[in-house]
Amino acid sequence: MKAAEKTQEYKNSHIYRLRHSLAHIMAQAVLQIRPDAKLGFGPPVDNGFYYDFDFGDSPISDSDFKDIEKRMKKIVKQKQVFEASQKSLDETLQLLEETNQEYKIEYAKELVETGKAEGGQLGFYVNGPFIDMCEGPHLEDTGKVPKACFKLDKIAGSYWRGDEKRPMLTRIYALAFENVDELKDYIQRRELAKKREHRKLGAELDLFVIDDEVGVGLPMWLPNGTIIRDELEKWAHEVEFKAGYKRVSTPCITRSNLYHRSGHLPYYTEGMFPPMVIDDHDEYYLRPMNCPHHHKLYMSRPRSYRDLPIRLAEYGDVYRYEKHGSLAGILRVRAMSMNDAHIYCEQDQVKEEFTKVMQMYRFYYDHLRLGNFRVRLSLHDKDSEKFVDSEEEWVESENIVREVLRENNIDFDEEVGEAAFYGPKVDIQLSNVMGREETVSTCQLDFVMPERFDLEYTDRNGESQRPFILHRAPLSTHERMIAFLIELYGGAFPTWMSPVQVLIIPVNETVHEYAKQIESRLFDNMLRVETDLSGDTFNKKIRRGVTRKIPNIWIIGNNEMEEQAITWRRYCVKDQVKLNIDKACANLIRWRDERIMDNFDDIVIDE
RNA sequence: GCUACCGUAGCUCAGUGGUAGAGCACAUCCUUGGUAAGGAUGAGGCCAUGGGUUCAAUCCCCAUCGGUAGCUCCA
């Protein structure tokens, strides 16, 4: 089904009409207590609807919710009929000016000017005393709203037309579903989701902390979290080694000259920390990206076509001045470690290299069981100054990337204005437990930097050529990737990533010695193992091991000692199994070495 | 950065215009236990910070700093 048809079908659906009608009902109720409020947009959204208002000098707060809900219920009872009508622009403006609806006036004019209003006619819907410019559709009357199917949710600010230079409106979000049960079910699911939120689990599992005195958005990784980082990084080193990447290492602080050359100044200034001035005249910046340094390494000697592709990889620390209000745990930070690499290649190698990168992210995602993502082709916006001005090259490189996606049978959405300033991107988008979508992995085609850095290689004919550059980060940044993994796994990591891989719990003191023997055997195999020799009760030890989400608990008692065995209790599996110690060790080591995802219950112990 | 809400023990939270409580966690002792909380005792708080109102502020007001959600922005 095409996107347009899908939208039309959605707009005609009952849930859409219900939510849209409720938006009008809410607006009517809000106008009862704030008659001078100006209306913005009020569309249905995923779990309900919202409406934007300009309250001027008399703001509203969530303490008004009860009152508004009561008024909405009254409107529902009145069974106000929704009546559609059409008006010309003149009629529309006259009507809207009477009520001072400046935002609607702007939108009405725009709809007519851009030809989006069919025949220059604007749609209106009236229900009771409320009239709104709106294309519909709606329910027949307000009485068709099911009982208790909605609930006002939260208040948030929102710029008019999404433009931060324009007025900030007040947005009231509401939840709305087909019936009470669905509403309750959603609220319950949201409560449950909060429990696997990465910030909550990150604190519970001692993965990372963010300290005011260190700074907002500057997370510090505790030993447990650092293990997860190290394991991902080790993995990336192996995968990249096999794919022909070479590792490099470059500094996090750099003279401003580099960023004048790259164009980060001015294109990316807003995303950078302000400069440090040295010796009164010299400016240094914290780096927001690793690419310029890698380009310098590329230039460190003359390159031949025989050398290409050159793939320079670095888990590089970068610093970005993210707006304070957009920071969120480790999902959105100001200091991050990126699974970065830059691939320098000839023009006719671009497709193959791009394809290989796409295969690499696919490999990672399949392995980690990160299934629920969206692929976005991020294009430039020719009307925006955020992008390097070179229309022809933009279109050309966007075509290359689009073709790669098609040839690889990858479903994707195109979005204008989401590109990097130097080229189009393929972004892998994931949503967290609260429904917030972020870019995780990215692969970008860069046609700008070769020119700016005067990058060259000598081709078969001895002539100087510009290489193409791919920027890629399939494992994202540690911060963002681990935030998503924490939530996806609910904090229960597979053995290979787990801070503690095995917890040994002896049943009584007589087996302590045997427990210690097993512990040192695992330790000698480089496994992260702990033995609980505390004075707590057996039940308490089990409970503690489980709440720490340790993937493997090995129970040791007199029976096990006699048989040279252990009883294996896994975090994700109900049944436990008694196993000979040699076999148990072999299983564990294999899971670790092959990075088996034993935090899922389809992985079984090889007996 | 903007809008709204929030800030009490390590964590989850009660609470009051007359300078504070619970559970878990922590410490010590007792308990020697076969699959998710054994018992007792104890320690722990400038009630985010700075101003103001008041005889008196953790509580009311203002500012600052942090947090949450959304907008903008982005890996």
XYZ file of C-alpha atoms (C1' of nucleotides) in Angstrom:
682
model
C 0.000 0.000 0.000
C 1.265 3.436 -0.848
C 1.841 5.955 1.909
C -0.869 8.283 0.593
C -3.516 5.556 0.545
C -2.521 4.492 3.999
C -3.037 8.015 5.255
C -6.446 8.276 3.603
C -7.522 4.976 5.095
C -6.304 6.088 8.510
C -8.156 9.386 8.220
C -11.415 7.605 7.512
C -10.954 5.160 10.366
C -13.208 5.305 13.385
C -10.358 5.906 15.828
C -9.169 8.874 13.796
C -12.615 10.443 13.706
C -13.082 9.768 17.419
C -9.795 11.385 18.374
C -10.280 14.273 16.005
C -13.782 14.895 17.357
C -12.489 14.773 20.906
C -9.930 17.421 19.992
C -12.796 19.729 19.006
C -14.680 18.826 22.155
C -11.634 19.646 24.253
C -11.107 22.946 22.452
C -14.727 23.893 23.134
C -14.290 23.028 26.830
C -11.024 24.960 27.056
C -12.647 28.018 25.442
C -15.306 27.921 28.144
C -12.672 28.664 30.787
C -10.346 30.719 28.539
C -12.619 32.514 26.063
C -9.743 34.547 24.623
C -7.490 31.582 23.861
C -6.314 31.381 20.255
C -6.352 28.050 18.512
C -3.431 26.412 16.743
C -3.490 22.868 15.399
C -5.335 19.994 17.029
C -4.731 16.676 15.277
C -5.100 13.041 16.326
C -1.806 11.369 17.254
C -0.673 7.873 18.140
C -2.401 7.389 21.475
C -4.921 10.187 21.424
C -4.820 13.769 20.291
C -3.593 17.215 21.206
C -4.633 20.776 20.676
C -2.354 23.843 20.671
C -3.534 27.061 22.306
C -2.151 30.521 22.834
C -3.357 31.537 26.291
C -1.633 34.919 26.280
C -1.371 36.202 29.846
C -3.621 33.628 31.439
C -1.753 30.315 31.258
C -3.349 27.012 32.039
C -1.969 24.162 34.123
C -2.729 20.521 34.701
C -4.723 21.498 37.773
C -7.349 22.624 35.254
C -7.600 19.128 33.769
C -10.439 17.931 36.023
C -12.535 20.936 35.169
C -11.893 20.579 31.440
C -12.672 16.855 31.491
C -15.946 17.519 33.289
C -16.903 20.080 30.674
C -15.981 17.673 27.900
C -18.239 15.005 29.376
C -21.062 17.518 29.426
C -20.502 18.293 25.741
C -20.583 14.568 24.967
C -23.932 14.278 26.744
C -25.347 17.134 24.695
C -24.951 15.085 21.507
C -23.880 18.092 19.471
C -24.036 17.280 15.769
C -20.858 17.761 13.691
C -21.807 19.711 10.598
C -19.443 20.248 7.705
C -19.469 23.326 5.524
C -17.304 25.115 2.971
C -16.339 28.772 2.978
C -14.467 31.027 0.617
C -11.282 32.680 1.790
C -13.070 36.011 2.280
C -15.795 34.451 4.385
C -13.211 32.526 6.310
C -11.083 35.541 7.088
C -14.108 37.509 8.166
C -15.204 34.757 10.500
C -11.752 34.180 11.963
C -11.061 37.848 12.439
C -14.220 38.234 14.522
C -12.774 35.759 16.997
C -9.220 36.973 16.575
C -7.921 33.570 15.484
C -4.626 34.833 14.076
C -3.034 31.377 13.729
C -5.979 29.972 11.827
C -5.980 33.070 9.610
C -2.350 32.495 8.707
C -3.024 28.866 7.917
C -6.152 29.626 5.877
C -4.218 32.050 3.710
C -1.440 29.548 3.257
C -3.815 26.757 2.268
C -5.330 28.902 -0.455
C -2.035 30.367 -1.658
C -0.385 26.972 -1.973
C -3.441 25.552 -3.685
C -3.998 22.953 -1.004
C -7.545 24.181 -0.452
C -9.648 22.575 -3.164
C -11.325 25.186 -5.330
C -10.120 27.831 -2.908
C -12.762 26.608 -0.466
C -11.920 25.980 3.173
C -13.570 23.294 5.241
C -15.317 24.043 8.509
C -16.946 21.924 11.138
C -19.517 23.178 13.608
C -20.619 21.355 16.706
C -22.819 23.247 19.157
C -21.306 26.668 19.794
C -17.894 25.610 18.499
C -16.653 26.206 14.974
C -13.239 25.210 13.673
C -11.510 25.325 10.322
C -10.834 21.686 9.705
C -10.948 19.135 6.926
C -12.483 16.442 9.126
C -13.828 13.851 9.170
C -15.664 13.621 12.457
C -18.188 11.448 14.254
C -21.852 12.170 13.511
C -22.314 13.823 16.894
C -20.481 14.231 20.193
C -22.760 11.630 21.781
C -20.940 8.925 19.778
C -17.916 9.275 22.049
C -17.698 6.077 24.143
C -17.887 6.459 27.883
C -14.629 7.232 29.705
C -12.510 6.516 26.641
C -10.306 9.595 27.049
C -8.135 11.278 29.641
C -6.195 14.539 29.547
C -2.548 13.594 29.816
C -0.028 16.400 29.987
C 0.784 19.968 29.066
C 3.788 20.862 26.952
C 5.084 23.805 25.007
C 5.198 23.728 21.252
C 6.370 26.324 18.774
C 3.812 27.542 16.252
C 4.553 25.699 13.015
C 7.435 23.952 14.778
C 9.580 27.041 14.390
C 11.535 28.167 17.431
C 11.535 31.752 16.202
C 7.746 31.854 16.381
C 5.466 32.019 19.441
C 5.414 29.159 21.915
C 1.943 27.718 22.219
C 0.584 25.543 24.982
C -0.158 22.009 23.876
C -2.600 19.867 25.807
C -2.106 16.165 25.162
C -4.896 13.706 25.807
C -5.132 9.946 25.580
C -8.074 8.516 23.661
C -9.037 4.980 22.674
C -12.034 3.054 21.368
C -13.176 2.210 24.906
C -12.292 2.388 28.603
C -10.513 -0.941 28.607
C -8.141 0.040 25.833
C -7.400 3.292 27.620
C -6.718 1.538 30.912
C -4.654 -1.068 29.128
C -2.505 1.615 27.522
C -1.952 3.437 30.818
C -0.969 0.177 32.444
C 1.435 -0.682 29.646
C 3.016 2.736 29.957
C 3.541 2.218 33.693
C 5.174 -1.120 32.968
C 7.366 0.375 30.291
C 8.665 2.947 32.759
C 10.134 0.106 34.795
C 12.476 -0.827 31.961
C 13.461 2.727 31.294
C 17.227 2.952 30.815
C 17.716 5.651 33.448
C 15.958 3.585 36.091
C 17.740 0.350 35.222
C 21.034 2.161 34.745
C 20.853 3.310 38.357
C 19.587 -0.009 39.697
C 22.302 -1.996 37.955
C 25.065 0.521 38.706
C 25.876 1.118 35.059
C 26.447 4.881 34.980
C 25.898 8.113 36.906
C 25.407 11.716 35.874
C 26.651 14.205 38.439
C 25.731 17.889 38.596
C 29.204 18.922 39.524
C 30.656 17.105 36.518
C 27.987 18.524 34.266
C 24.667 17.811 32.635
C 24.798 15.392 29.740
C 28.228 14.154 30.787
C 27.675 10.602 32.008
C 30.323 8.687 33.934
C 30.444 4.953 33.465
C 30.691 2.767 36.545
C 32.575 -0.569 36.401
C 29.421 -2.484 35.384
C 28.575 -0.116 32.552
C 32.160 -0.003 31.396
C 32.099 -3.759 30.917
C 29.196 -3.398 28.495
C 31.051 -0.669 26.609
C 34.220 -2.738 26.474
C 32.397 -5.807 25.180
C 30.714 -3.846 22.387
C 33.995 -2.245 21.516
C 35.869 -5.543 21.451
C 33.196 -6.900 19.141
C 33.443 -3.902 16.847
C 37.219 -4.270 16.652
C 36.862 -7.865 15.515
C 34.116 -7.181 13.011
C 35.966 -4.196 11.598
C 39.254 -6.093 11.461
C 37.578 -8.763 9.344
C 36.049 -6.091 7.121
C 39.388 -4.483 6.359
C 39.216 -1.475 8.651
C 42.342 -0.021 10.282
C 42.095 1.501 13.741
C 43.369 4.989 14.420
C 43.431 7.278 17.420
C 43.086 11.060 17.380
C 42.710 13.890 19.933
C 39.437 15.340 21.220
C 40.569 18.953 21.137
C 41.533 20.831 18.023
C 42.423 24.217 16.655
C 39.666 26.202 15.048
C 41.476 26.146 11.680
C 40.407 22.561 11.178
C 36.741 23.427 11.534
C 36.962 26.411 9.266
C 38.320 24.102 6.625
C 35.734 21.387 7.247
C 32.833 23.818 7.359
C 31.757 22.817 10.847
C 32.209 26.535 11.361
C 29.723 27.882 10.345
C 27.451 24.932 9.435
C 27.693 23.167 12.762
C 28.545 25.954 15.240
C 25.322 25.555 17.173
C 26.188 21.949 17.908
C 29.634 22.767 19.268
C 30.890 23.877 22.676
C 32.217 27.448 22.544
C 35.924 27.811 21.791
C 38.760 27.966 24.323
C 41.095 30.869 23.716
C 44.798 30.125 24.159
C 47.579 32.759 24.166
C 45.030 35.508 23.463
C 44.620 34.659 19.801
C 44.495 30.916 19.260
C 41.128 29.139 19.458
C 40.603 25.486 20.296
C 37.408 23.463 20.101
C 36.216 20.227 21.599
C 35.504 18.084 18.601
C 31.886 17.389 17.680
C 32.881 14.798 15.059
C 35.889 12.662 14.260
C 35.846 13.057 10.493
C 38.202 16.028 10.065
C 40.925 14.234 12.010
C 40.546 11.144 9.889
C 40.751 13.230 6.728
C 44.035 14.615 8.035
C 45.311 11.069 8.483
C 44.266 10.249 4.944
C 46.294 13.247 3.753
C 49.359 12.265 5.767
C 50.910 10.742 2.637
C 50.132 10.492 -1.068
C 47.502 7.849 -1.866
C 47.208 5.537 -4.820
C 44.119 3.881 -6.254
C 45.824 0.661 -5.183
C 45.353 1.729 -1.527
C 41.620 2.295 -1.859
C 39.304 1.739 -0.185
C 41.008 2.998 2.956
C 38.854 2.423 6.026
C 39.872 4.324 9.154
C 38.058 3.343 12.340
C 38.008 4.855 15.805
C 35.723 4.588 18.793
C 36.125 8.341 19.085
C 34.993 10.588 21.914
C 33.073 13.595 20.660
C 31.420 16.513 22.434
C 28.318 18.287 21.272
C 26.528 21.242 22.730
C 23.059 19.748 22.837
C 20.359 22.064 24.100
C 19.807 21.603 27.806
C 16.166 20.664 27.475
C 16.837 17.917 24.963
C 19.185 15.908 27.182
C 17.832 12.595 28.419
C 19.776 10.103 30.524
C 22.374 8.539 28.252
C 20.033 8.563 25.272
C 20.913 12.166 24.547
C 24.175 13.481 25.988
C 26.909 16.039 25.439
C 29.851 13.637 25.620
C 29.769 10.393 23.690
C 31.882 7.600 22.253
C 31.116 6.882 18.646
C 31.584 3.679 16.671
C 32.990 5.806 13.898
C 34.815 5.071 10.673
C 35.492 6.815 7.399
C 35.842 4.973 4.168
C 37.783 6.634 1.344
C 37.118 5.077 -2.021
C 36.868 5.596 -5.753
C 33.588 6.628 -7.282
C 32.884 3.179 -8.674
C 33.492 1.640 -5.282
C 30.917 3.785 -3.506
C 27.975 1.463 -4.036
C 29.816 -1.633 -2.950
C 31.217 0.017 0.143
C 27.842 1.483 1.053
C 26.264 -1.928 0.608
C 28.877 -3.530 2.846
C 28.160 -0.996 5.551
C 24.442 -1.711 5.290
C 25.215 -5.413 5.607
C 27.326 -4.715 8.664
C 24.606 -2.851 10.526
C 22.203 -5.630 9.521
C 24.610 -8.183 11.015
C 24.834 -6.271 14.289
C 21.090 -5.715 14.515
C 20.231 -9.333 13.750
C 22.703 -10.542 16.316
C 21.516 -8.144 19.025
C 17.879 -8.882 18.068
C 17.175 -5.224 17.536
C 14.235 -5.822 15.235
C 11.888 -2.908 15.522
C 13.637 -0.164 13.587
C 12.826 2.185 10.745
C 15.211 3.044 7.932
C 15.218 6.691 6.948
C 16.821 8.203 3.886
C 17.742 11.666 5.107
C 17.823 14.238 2.337
C 18.879 17.866 2.180
C 16.458 20.780 2.051
C 17.373 23.138 -0.762
C 15.641 26.031 1.008
C 17.662 25.609 4.192
C 21.010 27.189 4.976
C 21.964 24.223 7.100
C 23.290 22.404 4.052
C 26.231 23.041 1.784
C 25.009 24.811 -1.335
C 25.557 22.496 -4.294
C 22.231 21.313 -5.623
C 23.564 19.126 -8.409
C 25.882 17.118 -6.184
C 23.189 16.727 -3.574
C 20.785 15.209 -6.049
C 23.474 12.986 -7.506
C 24.620 11.597 -4.173
C 21.072 11.183 -2.937
C 20.336 9.111 -6.008
C 23.306 6.861 -5.310
C 22.174 6.205 -1.756
C 18.562 5.645 -2.792
C 19.703 3.099 -5.354
C 21.774 1.204 -2.815
C 18.748 0.926 -0.552
C 16.569 -0.301 -3.405
C 19.123 -2.803 -4.646
C 19.359 -4.218 -1.151
C 15.571 -4.472 -0.857
C 15.504 -2.284 2.190
C 12.217 -0.561 3.057
C 12.772 3.075 3.853
C 11.109 6.456 4.301
C 12.505 9.615 2.772
C 12.720 12.758 4.844
C 13.763 16.148 3.624
C 16.002 18.301 5.800
C 17.472 15.444 7.835
C 20.770 15.092 5.971
C 24.193 15.950 7.397
C 25.434 19.333 6.205
C 27.939 17.548 3.942
C 25.788 14.796 2.462
C 22.770 12.471 2.544
C 22.417 9.809 5.221
C 20.764 6.509 5.812
C 19.627 6.574 9.429
C 18.372 3.679 11.473
C 15.663 4.954 13.782
C 14.660 3.230 17.006
C 11.957 4.158 19.521
C 12.548 3.845 23.223
C 10.072 2.502 25.788
C 8.398 5.878 26.046
C 7.892 6.049 22.293
C 10.592 8.610 21.633
C 12.385 8.023 18.340
C 16.107 8.628 17.918
C 18.685 7.953 15.263
C 20.870 5.042 16.293
C 23.026 3.956 13.398
C 23.929 6.074 10.427
C 25.724 5.783 7.118
C 26.495 8.915 5.166
C 27.824 9.766 1.736
C 30.045 12.820 1.772
C 30.769 14.799 -1.393
C 31.893 17.958 0.373
C 34.926 17.118 2.508
C 37.174 15.716 -0.255
C 37.057 19.134 -1.863
C 37.451 21.096 1.337
C 40.376 19.001 2.535
C 41.820 18.728 -0.933
C 41.905 14.946 -0.622
C 43.473 13.145 -3.542
C 44.649 9.858 -4.870
C 46.485 8.949 -8.036
C 44.460 6.851 -10.455
C 45.552 4.210 -12.978
C 46.499 6.895 -15.481
C 48.674 8.757 -13.015
C 46.065 11.466 -12.700
C 44.960 13.073 -9.504
C 41.396 12.261 -8.382
C 39.091 13.081 -5.484
C 38.046 10.107 -3.386
C 34.491 9.681 -2.093
C 33.947 9.401 1.628
C 31.489 7.322 3.613
C 30.891 8.149 7.260
C 29.373 5.306 9.212
C 28.483 4.371 12.797
C 26.551 1.085 12.771
C 26.870 0.600 16.538
C 25.950 4.244 17.090
C 27.490 5.751 20.210
C 27.994 3.666 23.320
C 25.641 5.997 25.118
C 22.711 5.696 22.768
C 23.207 2.054 21.819
C 23.448 0.929 25.427
C 20.406 3.023 26.350
C 18.400 1.093 23.766
C 19.892 -2.274 24.713
C 19.078 -1.718 28.397
C 15.456 -1.073 27.484
C 15.185 -3.837 24.904
C 16.626 -6.431 27.301
C 14.982 -4.946 30.382
C 18.450 -4.794 31.915
C 19.031 -8.539 31.426
C 22.131 -8.774 29.256
C 23.449 -11.906 27.592
C 26.359 -13.634 29.274
C 28.965 -12.118 26.977
C 28.017 -8.537 27.903
C 27.011 -9.064 31.507
C 28.974 -7.285 34.223
C 28.736 -10.468 36.310
C 28.503 -13.541 34.120
C 28.096 -16.216 36.783
C 27.025 -16.030 40.408
C 27.906 -19.082 42.451
C 25.646 -19.707 45.433
C 26.714 -22.423 47.864
C 23.866 -24.051 49.777
C 25.833 -24.374 52.996
C 29.284 -23.882 54.460
C 30.480 -27.408 53.838
C 30.578 -26.705 50.086
C 32.317 -23.335 50.264
C 35.619 -24.901 49.313
C 34.086 -26.585 46.251
C 32.426 -23.299 45.285
C 35.770 -21.506 45.456
C 37.334 -24.168 43.228
C 34.695 -23.604 40.571
C 35.092 -19.882 40.931
C 38.822 -19.979 40.247
C 38.287 -22.309 37.313
C 35.902 -19.796 35.737
C 38.126 -16.903 36.713
C 41.101 -18.592 35.020
C 38.972 -18.732 31.881
C 38.522 -14.965 32.044
C 34.911 -15.194 33.141
C 33.449 -12.581 35.440
C 32.348 -14.668 38.391
C 31.267 -13.987 41.962
C 30.600 -16.370 44.814
C 28.105 -15.393 47.491
C 29.703 -16.422 50.799
C 27.701 -13.893 52.810
C 25.802 -14.829 55.945
C 22.437 -14.256 54.271
C 19.880 -16.997 53.881
C 19.886 -19.125 50.769
C 16.615 -17.603 49.588
C 17.980 -14.139 50.068
C 21.035 -14.948 47.966
C 18.880 -16.242 45.134
C 16.711 -13.173 45.294
C 19.665 -10.851 45.226
C 21.189 -12.650 42.247
C 17.929 -12.459 40.359
C 17.248 -8.792 41.092
C 20.736 -8.010 39.840
C 19.665 -9.761 36.624
C 22.769 -11.935 36.583
C 22.285 -14.271 33.603
C 23.618 -17.429 35.247
C 23.343 -18.583 38.847
C 25.161 -21.773 39.696
C 23.872 -23.505 42.823
C 26.352 -25.664 44.679
C 25.271 -28.145 47.363
C 26.467 -31.462 48.710
C 24.766 -33.344 45.875
C 26.532 -31.241 43.284
C 29.864 -31.604 45.057
C 29.601 -35.417 45.089
C 28.767 -35.524 41.392
C 31.256 -32.802 40.419
C 28.301 -30.846 39.064
C 26.409 -27.596 39.404
C 22.729 -26.719 39.227
C 22.280 -24.026 36.608
C 19.576 -21.434 37.047
C 19.317 -18.956 34.185
C 17.714 -15.531 34.478
C 15.452 -15.916 31.485
C 14.459 -19.581 31.820
C 12.134 -21.115 34.397
C 13.534 -24.643 34.396
C 16.926 -25.291 35.888
C 19.258 -28.093 35.100
C 21.925 -30.071 36.954
C 25.015 -30.423 34.841
C 28.479 -31.907 35.068
C 30.979 -29.166 35.791
C 33.045 -29.736 32.637
C 29.978 -29.473 30.431
C 28.752 -26.448 32.296
C 32.048 -24.646 31.804
C 32.154 -25.613 28.142
C 28.663 -24.202 27.565
C 29.444 -20.985 29.314
C 32.707 -20.448 27.487
C 31.075 -21.125 24.158
C 28.267 -18.670 24.896
C 30.819 -16.062 25.855
C 33.145 -16.675 22.909
C 30.384 -16.826 20.288
C 28.476 -13.929 21.872
C 25.357 -16.080 22.149
C 22.211 -14.146 23.061
C 21.330 -16.390 25.990
C 19.190 -13.657 27.514
C 16.502 -15.073 25.211
C 14.885 -18.374 26.119
C 15.274 -20.016 22.721
C 18.933 -20.525 23.564
C 19.294 -23.873 25.318
C 22.084 -25.438 27.336
C 23.904 -28.166 25.463
C 23.671 -31.166 27.802
C 16.996 27.324 24.880
C 11.327 27.478 25.229
C 6.378 25.694 27.829
C 4.285 22.885 31.973
C 5.166 20.077 36.251
C 8.603 18.338 39.976
C 13.129 18.389 43.813
C 12.264 15.239 51.646
C 17.759 9.354 53.811
C 21.760 5.610 48.746
C 16.628 4.001 46.322
C 10.932 4.222 46.330
C 7.910 7.543 48.693
C 4.665 9.596 53.362
C 4.251 14.314 55.938
C 3.345 19.343 58.558
C 3.558 27.409 59.001
C 6.173 25.587 65.388
C 13.427 22.807 62.419
C 10.962 15.158 60.157
C 8.904 9.622 59.173
C 8.117 4.281 56.502
C 9.921 0.219 53.429
C 14.203 -1.473 50.859
C 19.513 -0.869 50.809
C 23.759 -0.191 54.521
C 26.497 -1.663 59.479
C 26.836 -5.040 63.802
C 25.145 -9.425 66.237
C 22.156 -13.887 66.220
C 20.403 -17.468 62.423
C 23.910 -22.482 58.765
C 19.867 -22.143 55.173
C 18.029 -26.592 48.461
C 15.521 -22.050 44.748
C 12.686 -14.466 45.088
C 12.782 -10.933 51.327
C 14.899 -15.210 58.861
C 15.345 -12.007 63.382
C 17.257 -8.026 66.518
C 19.834 -3.575 67.062
C 22.102 0.669 64.840
C 23.760 4.470 61.790
C 22.074 7.707 58.165
C 18.607 14.097 56.280
C 21.341 22.369 55.837
C 13.732 18.691 53.653
C 18.283 21.109 46.049
C 20.731 26.274 46.639
C 20.216 31.656 47.608
C 16.995 35.528 48.827
C 12.178 37.271 50.711
C 7.182 37.159 53.658
C 6.408 35.739 58.974
C 7.253 35.882 66.022
C 8.418 31.268 63.402
C 9.538 28.369 56.742
C 10.990 21.754 54.598
C 5.885 23.854 53.750
C 4.008 30.453 51.222
C 6.582 34.013 47.281
C 10.907 35.099 43.914
C 15.472 33.668 41.708
C 19.162 29.972 40.607
C 20.612 24.901 39.843
C 18.936 20.102 38.677
C 15.037 16.418 36.985
C 10.585 14.749 33.847
C 7.394 15.356 29.417
C 6.863 17.924 24.942
C 8.718 21.664 21.155
C 13.273 22.911 18.684
C 17.747 20.290 17.750
C 20.340 15.718 17.117
C 24.274 9.927 17.316
